[in-house]
Coordinates of N, CA and C in Angstrom, one line a residue:
M178 N 0.9 -1.2 0.0 CA 0.0 0.0 0.0 C 0.9 1.2 0.0
A179 N 0.8 2.0 -1.1 CA 1.6 3.2 -1.1 C 1.0 4.4 -0.4
E180 N 1.7 5.1 0.4 CA 1.2 6.3 1.1 C 1.3 7.5 0.2
D181 N 0.3 8.4 0.3 CA 0.2 9.6 -0.4 C 0.9 10.7 0.3
P182 N 1.8 11.5 -0.3 CA 2.4 12.6 0.4 C 1.4 13.8 0.4
P183 N 1.6 14.7 1.3 CA 0.6 15.9 1.3 C 0.8 16.7 0.1
G184 N -0.3 17.3 -0.4 CA -0.3 18.2 -1.5 C 0.2 17.6 -2.8
P185 N -0.4 16.4 -3.3 CA 0.1 15.8 -4.5 C -0.2 16.7 -5.7
P186 N 0.6 16.6 -6.8 CA 0.3 17.4 -8.0 C -0.9 16.8 -8.7
Q187 N -1.2 17.4 -9.8 CA -2.3 16.8 -10.6 C -1.9 15.3 -11.0
R188 N -2.9 14.5 -11.0 CA -2.6 13.1 -11.2 C -3.7 12.4 -12.0
L189 N -3.4 11.2 -12.5 CA -4.4 10.4 -13.2 C -4.4 9.0 -12.6
R190 N -5.6 8.6 -12.2 CA -5.7 7.3 -11.6 C -6.6 6.3 -12.3
H191 N -6.4 5.0 -12.2 CA -7.2 4.1 -12.9 C -7.1 2.7 -12.2
T192 N -8.2 2.0 -12.1 CA -8.2 0.6 -11.6 C -8.7 -0.4 -12.6
E193 N -8.0 -1.5 -12.8 CA -8.4 -2.4 -13.8 C -8.4 -3.9 -13.3
H194 N -9.5 -4.6 -13.5 CA -9.6 -6.0 -13.1 C -9.1 -6.8 -14.3
V195 N -8.0 -7.5 -14.1 CA -7.4 -8.2 -15.2 C -6.4 -9.2 -14.6
M196 N -6.1 -10.3 -15.3 CA -5.2 -11.3 -14.9 C -5.5 -11.9 -13.6
G197 N -6.8 -12.0 -13.3 CA -7.2 -12.6 -12.0 C -7.0 -11.8 -10.8
T198 N -6.6 -10.5 -10.9 CA -6.4 -9.6 -9.8 C -6.7 -8.2 -10.2
V199 N -6.4 -7.3 -9.3 CA -6.7 -5.9 -9.6 C -5.4 -5.1 -9.8
F200 N -5.3 -4.4 -10.9 CA -4.2 -3.5 -11.2 C -4.6 -2.1 -10.9
S201 N -3.8 -1.3 -10.3 CA -4.1 0.1 -10.1 C -2.9 0.9 -10.6
F202 N -3.3 2.1 -11.2 CA -2.3 3.0 -11.8 C -2.5 4.3 -11.1
D203 N -1.4 5.0 -10.8 CA -1.4 6.3 -10.2 C -0.3 7.1 -10.9
L204 N -0.7 7.9 -11.9 CA 0.3 8.8 -12.7 C 0.3 10.1 -12.0
R205 N 1.5 10.5 -11.5 CA 1.7 11.8 -10.9 C 2.0 12.9 -12.0
H206 N 1.1 12.9 -13.0 CA 1.2 13.8 -14.1 C -0.2 14.3 -14.5
P207 N -0.3 15.5 -15.1 CA -1.6 16.0 -15.5 C -2.4 15.0 -16.4
P208 N -3.7 15.0 -16.3 CA -4.5 14.1 -17.1 C -4.6 14.6 -18.5
T209 N -3.5 14.7 -19.2 CA -3.5 15.2 -20.6 C -4.0 14.1 -21.6
R210 N -4.3 14.5 -22.8 CA -4.6 13.5 -23.8 C -3.5 12.4 -24.0
A211 N -2.3 12.9 -24.0 CA -1.2 11.9 -24.2 C -1.0 11.0 -23.0
N212 N -1.2 11.5 -21.8 CA -1.1 10.6 -20.7 C -2.3 9.6 -20.6
R213 N -3.4 10.1 -21.0 CA -4.6 9.2 -21.0 C -4.4 8.1 -22.0
A214 N -3.8 8.4 -23.2 CA -3.6 7.5 -24.2 C -2.5 6.4 -23.8
A215 N -1.5 6.9 -23.1 CA -0.5 6.0 -22.5 C -1.1 5.0 -21.5
L216 N -2.0 5.5 -20.7 CA -2.7 4.7 -19.7 C -3.5 3.6 -20.4
R217 N -4.2 4.0 -21.5 CA -5.0 3.0 -22.2 C -4.2 2.0 -22.8
E218 N -3.0 2.4 -23.3 CA -2.1 1.4 -23.9 C -1.5 0.4 -22.9
A219 N -1.2 1.0 -21.7 CA -0.8 0.1 -20.6 C -1.8 -0.9 -20.2
V220 N -3.1 -0.5 -20.1 CA -4.2 -1.4 -19.8 C -4.4 -2.4 -20.9
A221 N -4.3 -2.0 -22.1 CA -4.5 -2.9 -23.2 C -3.4 -4.0 -23.2
W222 N -2.2 -3.6 -22.8 CA -1.1 -4.5 -22.7 C -1.4 -5.6 -21.7
L223 N -1.9 -5.2 -20.6 CA -2.3 -6.2 -19.5 C -3.3 -7.2 -20.0
H224 N -4.3 -6.8 -20.8 CA -5.3 -7.7 -21.3 C -4.7 -8.6 -22.3
H225 N -3.7 -8.1 -23.1 CA -3.0 -8.9 -24.1 C -2.3 -10.0 -23.3
V226 N -1.6 -9.6 -22.3 CA -0.8 -10.6 -21.5 C -1.7 -11.7 -20.9
D227 N -2.9 -11.3 -20.5 CA -3.9 -12.2 -19.9 C -4.3 -13.2 -21.0
R228 N -4.6 -12.7 -22.2 CA -5.0 -13.6 -23.3 C -3.9 -14.6 -23.7
V229 N -2.6 -14.2 -23.6 CA -1.5 -15.1 -24.0 C -1.1 -16.0 -22.9
F230 N -1.1 -15.6 -21.6 CA -0.5 -16.3 -20.6 C -1.4 -17.0 -19.5
S231 N -2.7 -16.6 -19.6 CA -3.6 -17.2 -18.6 C -3.7 -18.7 -18.6
T232 N -3.5 -19.3 -17.5 CA -3.7 -20.8 -17.4 C -5.1 -21.2 -17.2
Y233 N -6.0 -20.2 -17.1 CA -7.4 -20.4 -16.9 C -8.2 -20.3 -18.2
R234 N -7.5 -19.9 -19.3 CA -8.1 -19.8 -20.6 C -7.6 -20.9 -21.5
P235 N -8.5 -21.9 -21.9 CA -8.0 -23.0 -22.7 C -7.4 -22.6 -24.0
D236 N -7.8 -21.4 -24.5 CA -7.3 -20.9 -25.8 C -6.0 -20.0 -25.7
S237 N -5.5 -19.8 -24.5 CA -4.3 -19.0 -24.3 C -3.1 -19.8 -24.9
A238 N -2.1 -19.1 -25.3 CA -0.9 -19.7 -25.8 C -0.2 -20.7 -24.8
V239 N -0.2 -20.2 -23.5 CA 0.4 -21.1 -22.5 C -0.4 -22.3 -22.3
S240 N -1.7 -22.2 -22.3 CA -2.5 -23.4 -22.1 C -2.3 -24.4 -23.3
R241 N -2.3 -23.8 -24.5 CA -2.1 -24.7 -25.7 C -0.7 -25.3 -25.7
I242 N 0.3 -24.6 -25.3 CA 1.6 -25.2 -25.2 C 1.6 -26.3 -24.2
G243 N 1.0 -26.0 -23.1 CA 0.9 -27.0 -22.0 C 0.2 -28.3 -22.4
D244 N -0.9 -28.2 -23.3 CA -1.6 -29.4 -23.7 C -1.0 -30.0 -25.0
G245 N 0.0 -29.4 -25.5 CA 0.7 -30.0 -26.7 C 0.1 -29.6 -28.0
S246 N -0.9 -28.7 -28.0 CA -1.6 -28.3 -29.3 C -0.9 -27.1 -29.9
M247 N 0.1 -26.5 -29.3 CA 0.9 -25.4 -29.9 C 2.4 -25.5 -29.5
N248 N 3.2 -25.2 -30.5 CA 4.7 -25.1 -30.2 C 5.0 -23.7 -29.8
V249 N 6.1 -23.6 -29.0 CA 6.5 -22.2 -28.6 C 6.8 -21.4 -29.8
R250 N 7.4 -21.9 -30.8 CA 7.8 -21.1 -32.0 C 6.6 -20.6 -32.7
D251 N 5.4 -21.1 -32.5 CA 4.2 -20.7 -33.1 C 3.4 -19.7 -32.3
A252 N 3.9 -19.5 -31.0 CA 3.2 -18.6 -30.1 C 3.7 -17.1 -30.3
P253 N 3.0 -16.2 -29.7 CA 3.5 -14.8 -29.8 C 4.9 -14.7 -29.2
P254 N 5.8 -13.8 -29.8 CA 7.2 -13.8 -29.4 C 7.5 -13.6 -27.9
E255 N 6.6 -13.0 -27.2 CA 6.8 -12.7 -25.8 C 6.8 -14.0 -25.0
V256 N 6.1 -15.1 -25.5 CA 6.1 -16.4 -24.8 C 7.5 -16.9 -24.7
D257 N 8.3 -16.9 -25.7 CA 9.6 -17.4 -25.7 C 10.5 -16.6 -24.7
R258 N 10.3 -15.3 -24.7 CA 11.0 -14.4 -23.8 C 10.7 -14.7 -22.4
V259 N 9.4 -14.9 -22.1 CA 9.0 -15.2 -20.7 C 9.6 -16.5 -20.2
L260 N 9.5 -17.5 -21.1 CA 9.9 -18.9 -20.7 C 11.5 -18.9 -20.5
S261 N 12.2 -18.1 -21.3 CA 13.6 -17.9 -21.1 C 13.9 -17.3 -19.8
M262 N 13.1 -16.3 -19.4 CA 13.4 -15.6 -18.1 C 13.0 -16.6 -17.0
C263 N 12.0 -17.4 -17.2 CA 11.7 -18.4 -16.2 C 12.9 -19.4 -16.0
E264 N 13.5 -19.8 -17.1 CA 14.7 -20.7 -17.0 C 15.8 -20.0 -16.2
R265 N 16.0 -18.7 -16.5 CA 17.0 -17.9 -15.8 C 16.7 -17.9 -14.4
A266 N 15.5 -17.6 -14.0 CA 15.1 -17.6 -12.6 C 15.3 -18.9 -11.9
E267 N 15.0 -20.0 -12.6 CA 15.1 -21.3 -12.0 C 16.6 -21.6 -11.7
T268 N 17.5 -21.2 -12.6 CA 18.9 -21.4 -12.4 C 19.4 -20.5 -11.2
A269 N 19.0 -19.2 -11.3 CA 19.5 -18.3 -10.3 C 19.0 -18.6 -8.9
S270 N 17.8 -19.2 -8.8 CA 17.2 -19.5 -7.5 C 17.6 -20.9 -7.0
R271 N 18.4 -21.6 -7.7 CA 18.8 -23.0 -7.4 C 17.6 -23.9 -7.4
G272 N 16.7 -23.7 -8.3 CA 15.6 -24.6 -8.5 C 14.4 -24.2 -7.6
R273 N 14.5 -23.1 -6.8 CA 13.4 -22.8 -5.9 C 12.3 -22.0 -6.6
F274 N 12.5 -21.5 -7.8 CA 11.5 -21.0 -8.6 C 11.5 -21.8 -9.9
S275 N 10.2 -22.1 -10.4 CA 10.1 -22.9 -11.6 C 8.7 -22.6 -12.2
A276 N 8.7 -22.6 -13.5 CA 7.5 -22.4 -14.3 C 6.7 -23.7 -14.3
R277 N 7.2 -24.8 -13.7 CA 6.5 -26.1 -13.7 C 6.5 -26.6 -12.3
A278 N 6.4 -25.7 -11.3 CA 6.4 -26.1 -9.9 C 5.2 -27.1 -9.6
G279 N 4.1 -26.9 -10.2 CA 2.9 -27.7 -10.0 C 2.8 -28.9 -10.9
G280 N 3.9 -29.1 -11.7 CA 3.8 -30.3 -12.6 C 3.3 -30.0 -14.0
R281 N 2.8 -28.7 -14.2 CA 2.4 -28.3 -15.6 C 2.9 -26.9 -15.8
L282 N 2.9 -26.5 -17.1 CA 3.5 -25.2 -17.5 C 2.6 -24.1 -16.9
D283 N 3.2 -23.3 -16.0 CA 2.5 -22.2 -15.4 C 3.6 -21.1 -15.0
P284 N 3.8 -20.1 -15.9 CA 4.8 -19.1 -15.6 C 4.2 -17.9 -14.9
S285 N 3.1 -18.1 -14.2 CA 2.4 -17.0 -13.6 C 3.2 -16.3 -12.5
G286 N 4.1 -17.1 -11.9 CA 5.0 -16.5 -10.8 C 5.9 -15.4 -11.3
L287 N 6.2 -15.4 -12.6 CA 7.0 -14.4 -13.2 C 6.1 -13.4 -14.0
V288 N 5.1 -13.8 -14.6 CA 4.3 -13.0 -15.6 C 3.7 -11.8 -15.0
K289 N 3.1 -11.9 -13.8 CA 2.5 -10.7 -13.2 C 3.4 -9.6 -13.0
G290 N 4.6 -9.8 -12.4 CA 5.6 -8.8 -12.1 C 6.1 -8.2 -13.4
W291 N 6.4 -9.1 -14.4 CA 6.9 -8.7 -15.7 C 5.9 -7.9 -16.4
A292 N 4.6 -8.2 -16.4 CA 3.6 -7.5 -17.1 C 3.4 -6.1 -16.5
A293 N 3.5 -6.0 -15.1 CA 3.4 -4.7 -14.5 C 4.7 -3.8 -14.8
E294 N 5.8 -4.4 -14.9 CA 7.1 -3.7 -15.2 C 7.0 -3.2 -16.7
Q295 N 6.4 -4.0 -17.6 CA 6.3 -3.5 -18.9 C 5.2 -2.4 -19.1
A296 N 4.2 -2.5 -18.3 CA 3.1 -1.5 -18.3 C 3.7 -0.2 -17.8
Y297 N 4.6 -0.2 -16.8 CA 5.2 1.0 -16.3 C 6.1 1.5 -17.4
G298 N 6.8 0.6 -18.1 CA 7.7 1.1 -19.2 C 6.9 1.8 -20.3
I299 N 5.7 1.4 -20.6 CA 4.9 2.1 -21.5 C 4.6 3.6 -21.1
L300 N 4.3 3.7 -19.8 CA 4.0 5.1 -19.2 C 5.3 5.9 -19.3
R301 N 6.4 5.3 -18.9 CA 7.6 6.1 -18.9 C 8.0 6.6 -20.3
A302 N 7.9 5.7 -21.3 CA 8.3 6.0 -22.6 C 7.4 7.1 -23.2
A303 N 6.1 7.2 -22.7 CA 5.2 8.2 -23.2 C 5.4 9.5 -22.4
G304 N 6.3 9.6 -21.5 CA 6.6 10.9 -20.8 C 5.9 11.0 -19.5
A305 N 5.6 9.9 -18.9 CA 5.0 9.9 -17.5 C 5.8 9.0 -16.6
P306 N 7.0 9.4 -16.3 CA 7.9 8.5 -15.5 C 7.5 8.4 -14.0
N307 N 6.8 9.5 -13.5 CA 6.5 9.5 -12.1 C 5.2 8.8 -11.9
S308 N 5.2 7.5 -12.0 CA 3.9 6.7 -12.0 C 4.1 5.5 -11.2
L309 N 3.0 5.0 -10.7 CA 2.9 3.7 -9.9 C 2.0 2.8 -10.6
V310 N 2.5 1.5 -10.7 CA 1.7 0.4 -11.2 C 1.7 -0.7 -10.1
N311 N 0.5 -1.0 -9.6 CA 0.3 -1.9 -8.5 C -0.5 -3.1 -9.1
G312 N 0.2 -4.3 -9.2 CA -0.4 -5.5 -9.7 C -0.7 -6.4 -8.5
G313 N -1.9 -6.3 -7.9 CA -2.2 -7.2 -6.8 C -1.3 -7.2 -5.6
G314 N -0.7 -6.0 -5.3 CA 0.2 -5.8 -4.2 C 1.6 -5.8 -4.5
D315 N 2.0 -6.2 -5.8 CA 3.4 -6.1 -6.2 C 3.5 -4.8 -7.0
I316 N 4.4 -3.9 -6.7 CA 4.3 -2.5 -7.1 C 5.6 -2.1 -7.8
R317 N 5.4 -1.4 -8.9 CA 6.5 -0.7 -9.6 C 6.3 0.8 -9.4
L318 N 7.3 1.5 -8.7 CA 7.2 2.9 -8.4 C 8.2 3.6 -9.2
G319 N 7.8 4.5 -10.1 CA 8.7 5.2 -11.0 C 8.9 6.6 -10.6
G320 N 10.2 7.1 -10.7 CA 10.5 8.5 -10.3 C 10.2 8.8 -8.9
E321 N 9.4 9.8 -8.7 CA 9.0 10.2 -7.4 C 7.5 10.8 -7.4
P322 N 6.8 10.7 -6.3 CA 5.4 11.1 -6.3 C 5.2 12.6 -6.4
A323 N 6.1 13.3 -5.9 CA 6.1 14.8 -5.9 C 7.6 15.2 -5.8
P324 N 7.8 16.4 -6.4 CA 9.2 16.9 -6.4 C 9.9 16.8 -5.0
G325 N 11.0 16.1 -5.0 CA 11.8 16.1 -3.7 C 11.3 15.1 -2.7
R326 N 10.3 14.3 -3.1 CA 9.7 13.3 -2.1 C 9.9 11.9 -2.6
P327 N 10.2 10.9 -1.7 CA 10.2 9.5 -2.1 C 8.9 8.9 -2.1
W328 N 8.7 7.8 -2.8 CA 7.6 7.0 -2.6 C 7.7 6.2 -1.3
R329 N 6.6 6.0 -0.6 CA 6.5 5.2 0.6 C 5.5 4.2 0.5
V330 N 5.9 2.9 0.9 CA 5.0 1.8 0.7 C 4.9 1.1 2.1
A331 N 3.7 0.9 2.6 CA 3.5 0.2 3.9 C 3.4 -1.3 3.6
L332 N 4.1 -2.1 4.4 CA 4.1 -3.5 4.2 C 3.2 -4.1 5.3
A333 N 2.3 -5.0 4.8 CA 1.3 -5.6 5.8 C 2.0 -6.6 6.7
D334 N 1.5 -6.6 7.9 CA 2.1 -7.5 9.0 C 1.4 -8.8 8.9
P335 N 2.1 -9.9 8.5 CA 1.4 -11.2 8.3 C 0.9 -11.8 9.6
C336 N 1.3 -11.2 10.8 CA 0.9 -11.7 12.1 C -0.3 -11.0 12.6
R337 N -0.6 -9.8 12.0 CA -1.7 -9.0 12.5 C -2.5 -8.5 11.3
P338 N -3.6 -9.2 11.0 CA -4.4 -8.8 9.8 C -4.8 -7.3 9.9
G339 N -4.6 -6.5 8.9 CA -4.8 -5.1 8.9 C -3.7 -4.3 9.5
G340 N -2.7 -4.9 10.1 CA -1.6 -4.1 10.7 C -0.5 -3.9 9.7
V341 N 0.4 -3.0 10.0 CA 1.5 -2.6 9.2 C 2.8 -3.1 9.9
L342 N 3.6 -3.8 9.2 CA 4.9 -4.3 9.7 C 5.9 -3.2 9.7
T343 N 6.1 -2.5 8.6 CA 7.0 -1.5 8.5 C 6.7 -0.7 7.2
T344 N 7.5 0.3 6.9 CA 7.3 1.1 5.7 C 8.7 1.2 4.9
V345 N 8.6 1.0 3.6 CA 9.8 1.2 2.8 C 9.7 2.4 2.0
E346 N 10.8 3.0 1.6 CA 10.7 4.2 0.8 C 11.9 4.3 -0.1
G347 N 11.6 5.0 -1.2 CA 12.7 5.2 -2.2 C 12.1 5.8 -3.5
R348 N 13.0 5.9 -4.5 CA 12.6 6.5 -5.8 C 13.0 5.5 -6.8
D349 N 12.1 5.3 -7.7 CA 12.3 4.5 -8.9 C 12.7 3.0 -8.5
F350 N 11.8 2.3 -7.9 CA 12.1 1.0 -7.4 C 10.8 0.1 -7.4
A351 N 11.0 -1.2 -7.2 CA 9.9 -2.1 -7.2 C 9.9 -2.8 -5.8
V352 N 8.7 -3.3 -5.4 CA 8.6 -4.0 -4.2 C 7.5 -5.1 -4.4
A353 N 7.9 -6.4 -4.0 CA 7.0 -7.5 -4.2 C 7.1 -8.4 -2.9
T354 N 5.9 -8.9 -2.5 CA 5.7 -9.7 -1.4 C 5.1 -11.0 -1.7
S355 N 5.6 -12.1 -1.1 CA 5.1 -13.4 -1.3 C 4.9 -14.1 0.0
G356 N 4.0 -15.0 0.1 CA 3.8 -15.7 1.4 C 2.3 -16.2 1.5
G357 N 2.0 -16.9 2.6 CA 0.7 -17.5 2.8 C -0.1 -16.8 3.8
A358 N 0.3 -15.6 4.3 CA -0.5 -15.0 5.4 C -1.9 -14.7 5.0
E359 N -2.2 -14.3 3.8 CA -3.6 -13.9 3.4 C -4.3 -15.0 2.7
R360 N -3.6 -15.8 1.8 CA -4.2 -16.8 0.9 C -3.9 -18.2 1.4
G361 N -3.2 -18.3 2.5 CA -2.8 -19.6 3.0 C -1.6 -20.1 2.1
P362 N -1.0 -21.2 2.5 CA 0.2 -21.7 1.8 C -0.1 -22.0 0.4
H363 N 0.4 -21.3 -0.6 CA 0.1 -21.5 -2.0 C 1.3 -21.4 -2.9
V364 N 2.4 -21.0 -2.3 CA 3.7 -21.1 -3.1 C 4.2 -22.5 -3.1
L365 N 4.4 -23.1 -4.2 CA 4.8 -24.5 -4.3 C 6.3 -24.6 -4.3
D366 N 6.8 -25.6 -3.6 CA 8.2 -25.9 -3.6 C 8.4 -26.8 -4.9
P367 N 9.1 -26.3 -5.9 CA 9.3 -27.1 -7.1 C 9.9 -28.5 -6.9
R368 N 10.7 -28.6 -5.8 CA 11.3 -29.9 -5.5 C 10.4 -31.0 -5.0
T369 N 9.3 -30.6 -4.4 CA 8.3 -31.5 -3.8 C 6.9 -31.4 -4.4
G370 N 6.6 -30.3 -5.0 CA 5.3 -30.1 -5.6 C 4.3 -29.7 -4.5
R371 N 4.7 -29.5 -3.3 CA 3.8 -29.2 -2.1 C 4.1 -27.8 -1.7
P372 N 3.1 -27.2 -1.0 CA 3.3 -25.8 -0.6 C 4.5 -25.6 0.4
A373 N 5.2 -24.5 0.1 CA 6.3 -24.2 1.0 C 5.8 -23.6 2.3
H374 N 6.4 -23.9 3.4 CA 5.9 -23.4 4.7 C 7.0 -23.0 5.7
R375 N 8.1 -22.4 5.1 CA 9.2 -22.1 5.9 C 9.2 -20.6 6.4
L376 N 8.4 -19.8 5.8 CA 8.3 -18.4 6.1 C 6.8 -18.0 6.0
L377 N 6.4 -16.9 6.8 CA 5.1 -16.3 6.7 C 5.1 -15.4 5.5
A378 N 6.2 -14.7 5.3 CA 6.2 -13.7 4.2 C 7.6 -13.4 3.8
A379 N 7.8 -13.0 2.6 CA 9.1 -12.5 2.1 C 8.8 -11.3 1.2
T380 N 9.5 -10.2 1.4 CA 9.4 -9.0 0.6 C 10.7 -8.7 0.0
V381 N 10.7 -8.4 -1.3 CA 12.0 -8.1 -2.0 C 11.8 -6.8 -2.7
T382 N 12.8 -5.9 -2.6 CA 12.9 -4.6 -3.3 C 14.0 -4.7 -4.3
G383 N 13.9 -3.9 -5.3 CA 15.0 -3.8 -6.3 C 14.5 -3.0 -7.5
P384 N 15.4 -2.9 -8.5 CA 15.1 -2.0 -9.7 C 14.1 -2.5 -10.7
D385 N 13.7 -3.8 -10.6 CA 12.8 -4.4 -11.7 C 11.8 -5.3 -11.0
L386 N 10.5 -5.1 -11.3 CA 9.5 -5.8 -10.6 C 9.5 -7.3 -11.1
T387 N 9.9 -7.5 -12.3 CA 10.0 -8.9 -12.8 C 10.7 -9.8 -11.8
W388 N 11.9 -9.3 -11.5 CA 12.8 -10.1 -10.7 C 12.5 -10.0 -9.2
A389 N 12.0 -8.9 -8.7 CA 11.6 -8.7 -7.3 C 10.5 -9.7 -7.0
D390 N 9.6 -9.9 -8.0 CA 8.5 -10.8 -7.8 C 9.0 -12.3 -7.8
C391 N 9.9 -12.6 -8.7 CA 10.5 -14.0 -8.7 C 11.2 -14.3 -7.5
W392 N 12.1 -13.3 -7.0 CA 12.9 -13.6 -5.9 C 12.1 -13.7 -4.6
A393 N 11.0 -13.0 -4.5 CA 10.1 -13.1 -3.3 C 9.6 -14.5 -3.3
T394 N 9.1 -15.0 -4.4 CA 8.6 -16.4 -4.5 C 9.7 -17.4 -4.1
A395 N 10.9 -17.2 -4.6 CA 12.0 -18.1 -4.3 C 12.3 -18.1 -2.8
A396 N 12.3 -16.9 -2.3 CA 12.7 -16.7 -0.9 C 11.7 -17.5 0.1
V397 N 10.4 -17.5 -0.3 CA 9.5 -18.3 0.5 C 9.9 -19.8 0.6
V398 N 10.4 -20.3 -0.6 CA 10.8 -21.7 -0.6 C 12.1 -21.9 0.1
L399 N 13.0 -20.9 -0.1 CA 14.3 -21.1 0.6 C 14.3 -20.9 2.1
G400 N 13.3 -20.1 2.6 CA 13.2 -19.9 4.0 C 14.4 -19.1 4.5
A401 N 14.9 -19.4 5.7 CA 16.0 -18.6 6.3 C 17.2 -18.5 5.4
D402 N 17.4 -19.6 4.6 CA 18.6 -19.6 3.7 C 18.5 -18.5 2.6
A403 N 17.3 -17.9 2.4 CA 17.2 -16.8 1.4 C 18.1 -15.6 1.7
H404 N 18.4 -15.4 3.0 CA 19.2 -14.2 3.3 C 20.6 -14.4 2.8
A405 N 21.2 -15.6 2.9 CA 22.5 -15.8 2.3 C 22.4 -15.7 0.8
W406 N 21.3 -16.2 0.2 CA 21.2 -16.3 -1.2 C 21.0 -14.9 -1.9
I407 N 20.2 -14.0 -1.3 CA 19.8 -12.8 -1.9 C 21.1 -11.9 -2.3
G408 N 22.1 -12.1 -1.6 CA 23.4 -11.4 -1.9 C 23.9 -11.7 -3.3
S409 N 23.5 -12.8 -3.9 CA 23.9 -13.1 -5.2 C 23.1 -12.4 -6.3
Q410 N 22.1 -11.6 -5.9 CA 21.3 -10.9 -6.8 C 21.5 -9.4 -6.6
P411 N 22.5 -8.8 -7.3 CA 22.9 -7.4 -7.1 C 21.7 -6.5 -7.2
G412 N 21.5 -5.6 -6.3 CA 20.5 -4.5 -6.3 C 19.2 -4.9 -5.7
Y413 N 19.1 -6.2 -5.2 CA 17.9 -6.7 -4.6 C 18.1 -6.9 -3.1
E414 N 17.1 -6.5 -2.3 CA 17.1 -6.6 -0.8 C 15.9 -7.4 -0.3
L415 N 16.1 -8.0 0.9 CA 15.0 -8.9 1.3 C 14.7 -8.6 2.8
L416 N 13.4 -8.8 3.1 CA 12.8 -8.8 4.4 C 11.9 -10.0 4.5
T417 N 12.2 -10.8 5.6 CA 11.3 -12.0 5.8 C 10.7 -11.9 7.2
V418 N 9.6 -12.6 7.3 CA 8.9 -12.9 8.6 C 8.8 -14.4 8.8
G419 N 9.5 -14.9 9.8 CA 9.5 -16.3 10.1 C 8.2 -16.8 10.7
L420 N 8.1 -18.1 10.8 CA 6.9 -18.8 11.4 C 6.7 -18.3 12.8
D421 N 7.8 -17.9 13.5 CA 7.7 -17.4 14.9 C 7.3 -15.9 14.9
G422 N 7.1 -15.3 13.8 CA 6.7 -13.9 13.7 C 7.9 -12.9 13.8
R423 N 9.1 -13.4 13.8 CA 10.2 -12.5 13.9 C 10.6 -12.1 12.5
A424 N 10.9 -10.8 12.4 CA 11.3 -10.2 11.1 C 12.8 -10.1 11.0
R425 N 13.3 -10.3 9.8 CA 14.7 -10.2 9.5 C 14.9 -9.5 8.2
R426 N 15.9 -8.6 8.1 CA 16.1 -7.9 6.8 C 17.6 -7.9 6.4
S427 N 17.8 -7.8 5.1 CA 19.2 -7.7 4.6 C 19.6 -6.2 4.9
A428 N 20.9 -6.0 4.9 CA 21.5 -4.8 5.3 C 21.0 -3.6 4.5
G429 N 20.7 -3.8 3.2 CA 20.3 -2.6 2.4 C 18.8 -2.4 2.2
F430 N 18.0 -3.2 3.0 CA 16.6 -3.1 2.8 C 16.1 -1.7 3.1
P431 N 15.4 -1.0 2.2 CA 15.1 0.4 2.4 C 14.0 0.8 3.4
L432 N 14.2 0.5 4.6 CA 13.3 0.9 5.6 C 13.3 2.4 5.9
R433 N 12.2 3.0 6.3 CA 12.2 4.4 6.8 C 13.0 4.4 8.1
V434 N 13.7 5.5 8.3 CA 14.5 5.7 9.6 C 13.6 5.5 10.8
T435 N 12.4 6.0 10.7 CA 11.5 6.0 11.9 C 10.8 4.6 12.1
D436 N 10.9 3.7 11.2 CA 10.2 2.4 11.3 C 11.2 1.3 11.4
G437 N 10.7 0.1 11.7 CA 11.6 -1.1 11.7 C 10.9 -2.2 12.3
P438 N 11.1 -3.5 11.8 CA 10.4 -4.6 12.4 C 11.2 -5.0 13.7

C-alpha cells in the first residue's frame, strides 16, 4: 500500500480488473490526452498478457503449449522471452523458482511482475515516468510522487491482519511480497510439488518488478537460507517474517528511519 504525500500534484488514476487480480495505476502527471492514451495502452497490454499467458483460458498460448496443441515457436514472441526468463530464474534460485512447480506449465509466478514492469515502461516511454503500477500488491514505483519526495509503501504485517509491519521508501524501485499469510500456503516448492511453509512472508525490493516478484517467491521456498542467497542478486534486498513472527532484513533493505520490524 503506497502512502500519499501531502499536497500531491495533478494526477491520473485508474483501476483495472485483469489477470485474475486488480491492477491500479497512479500517474503523478496531469491528465492530458497523451497521458490518458499511454494509460489506455498500458491497460490494453495487460489484457493482451492475460490472453496469452492465462492458465485459466484454454485458448491461451500457454494453455495450448501445455496441452501440446501449440509449439513455442508458433506462439507470440513474448512467450519465448518469458519462458527464457523463467529458466534464468530457476537457475539463479537454485531450483526454488520454476514455471513447472505444480507439474504443468505455469509461468504465472513471473508473468504478473513482468507485465506490471512492462506497463510501467509504456508510461515512462510516453513521458509519464512519475507513476505507480500496482499489480495485486506487487508494485513498480517510478520516479517520485512529488518533487523532492520519495515513494513510501506500507508492508502488511502477516501476524496482524490489517496491521503494518514497516514502511519502505525510495525513488524508482519495485517491491514484491510473497507468502501465505492472506491466501494460505500457495507457493509451491518445485522440488516436492507441495506448498512451502518455511516463512510467513518475504518481501523483495529492487530495480525491476519482474525479478523482485520472482525472488520473493523463491525466498519463501528457501526460508531462512534466502538471506544468504539474496546477496547473489545485485540490487535486490530482502525482508522476511519467520513462522515465529520474527522479522529479519538484509543490510540494504530500504526501511524508513523511523520504522523497523
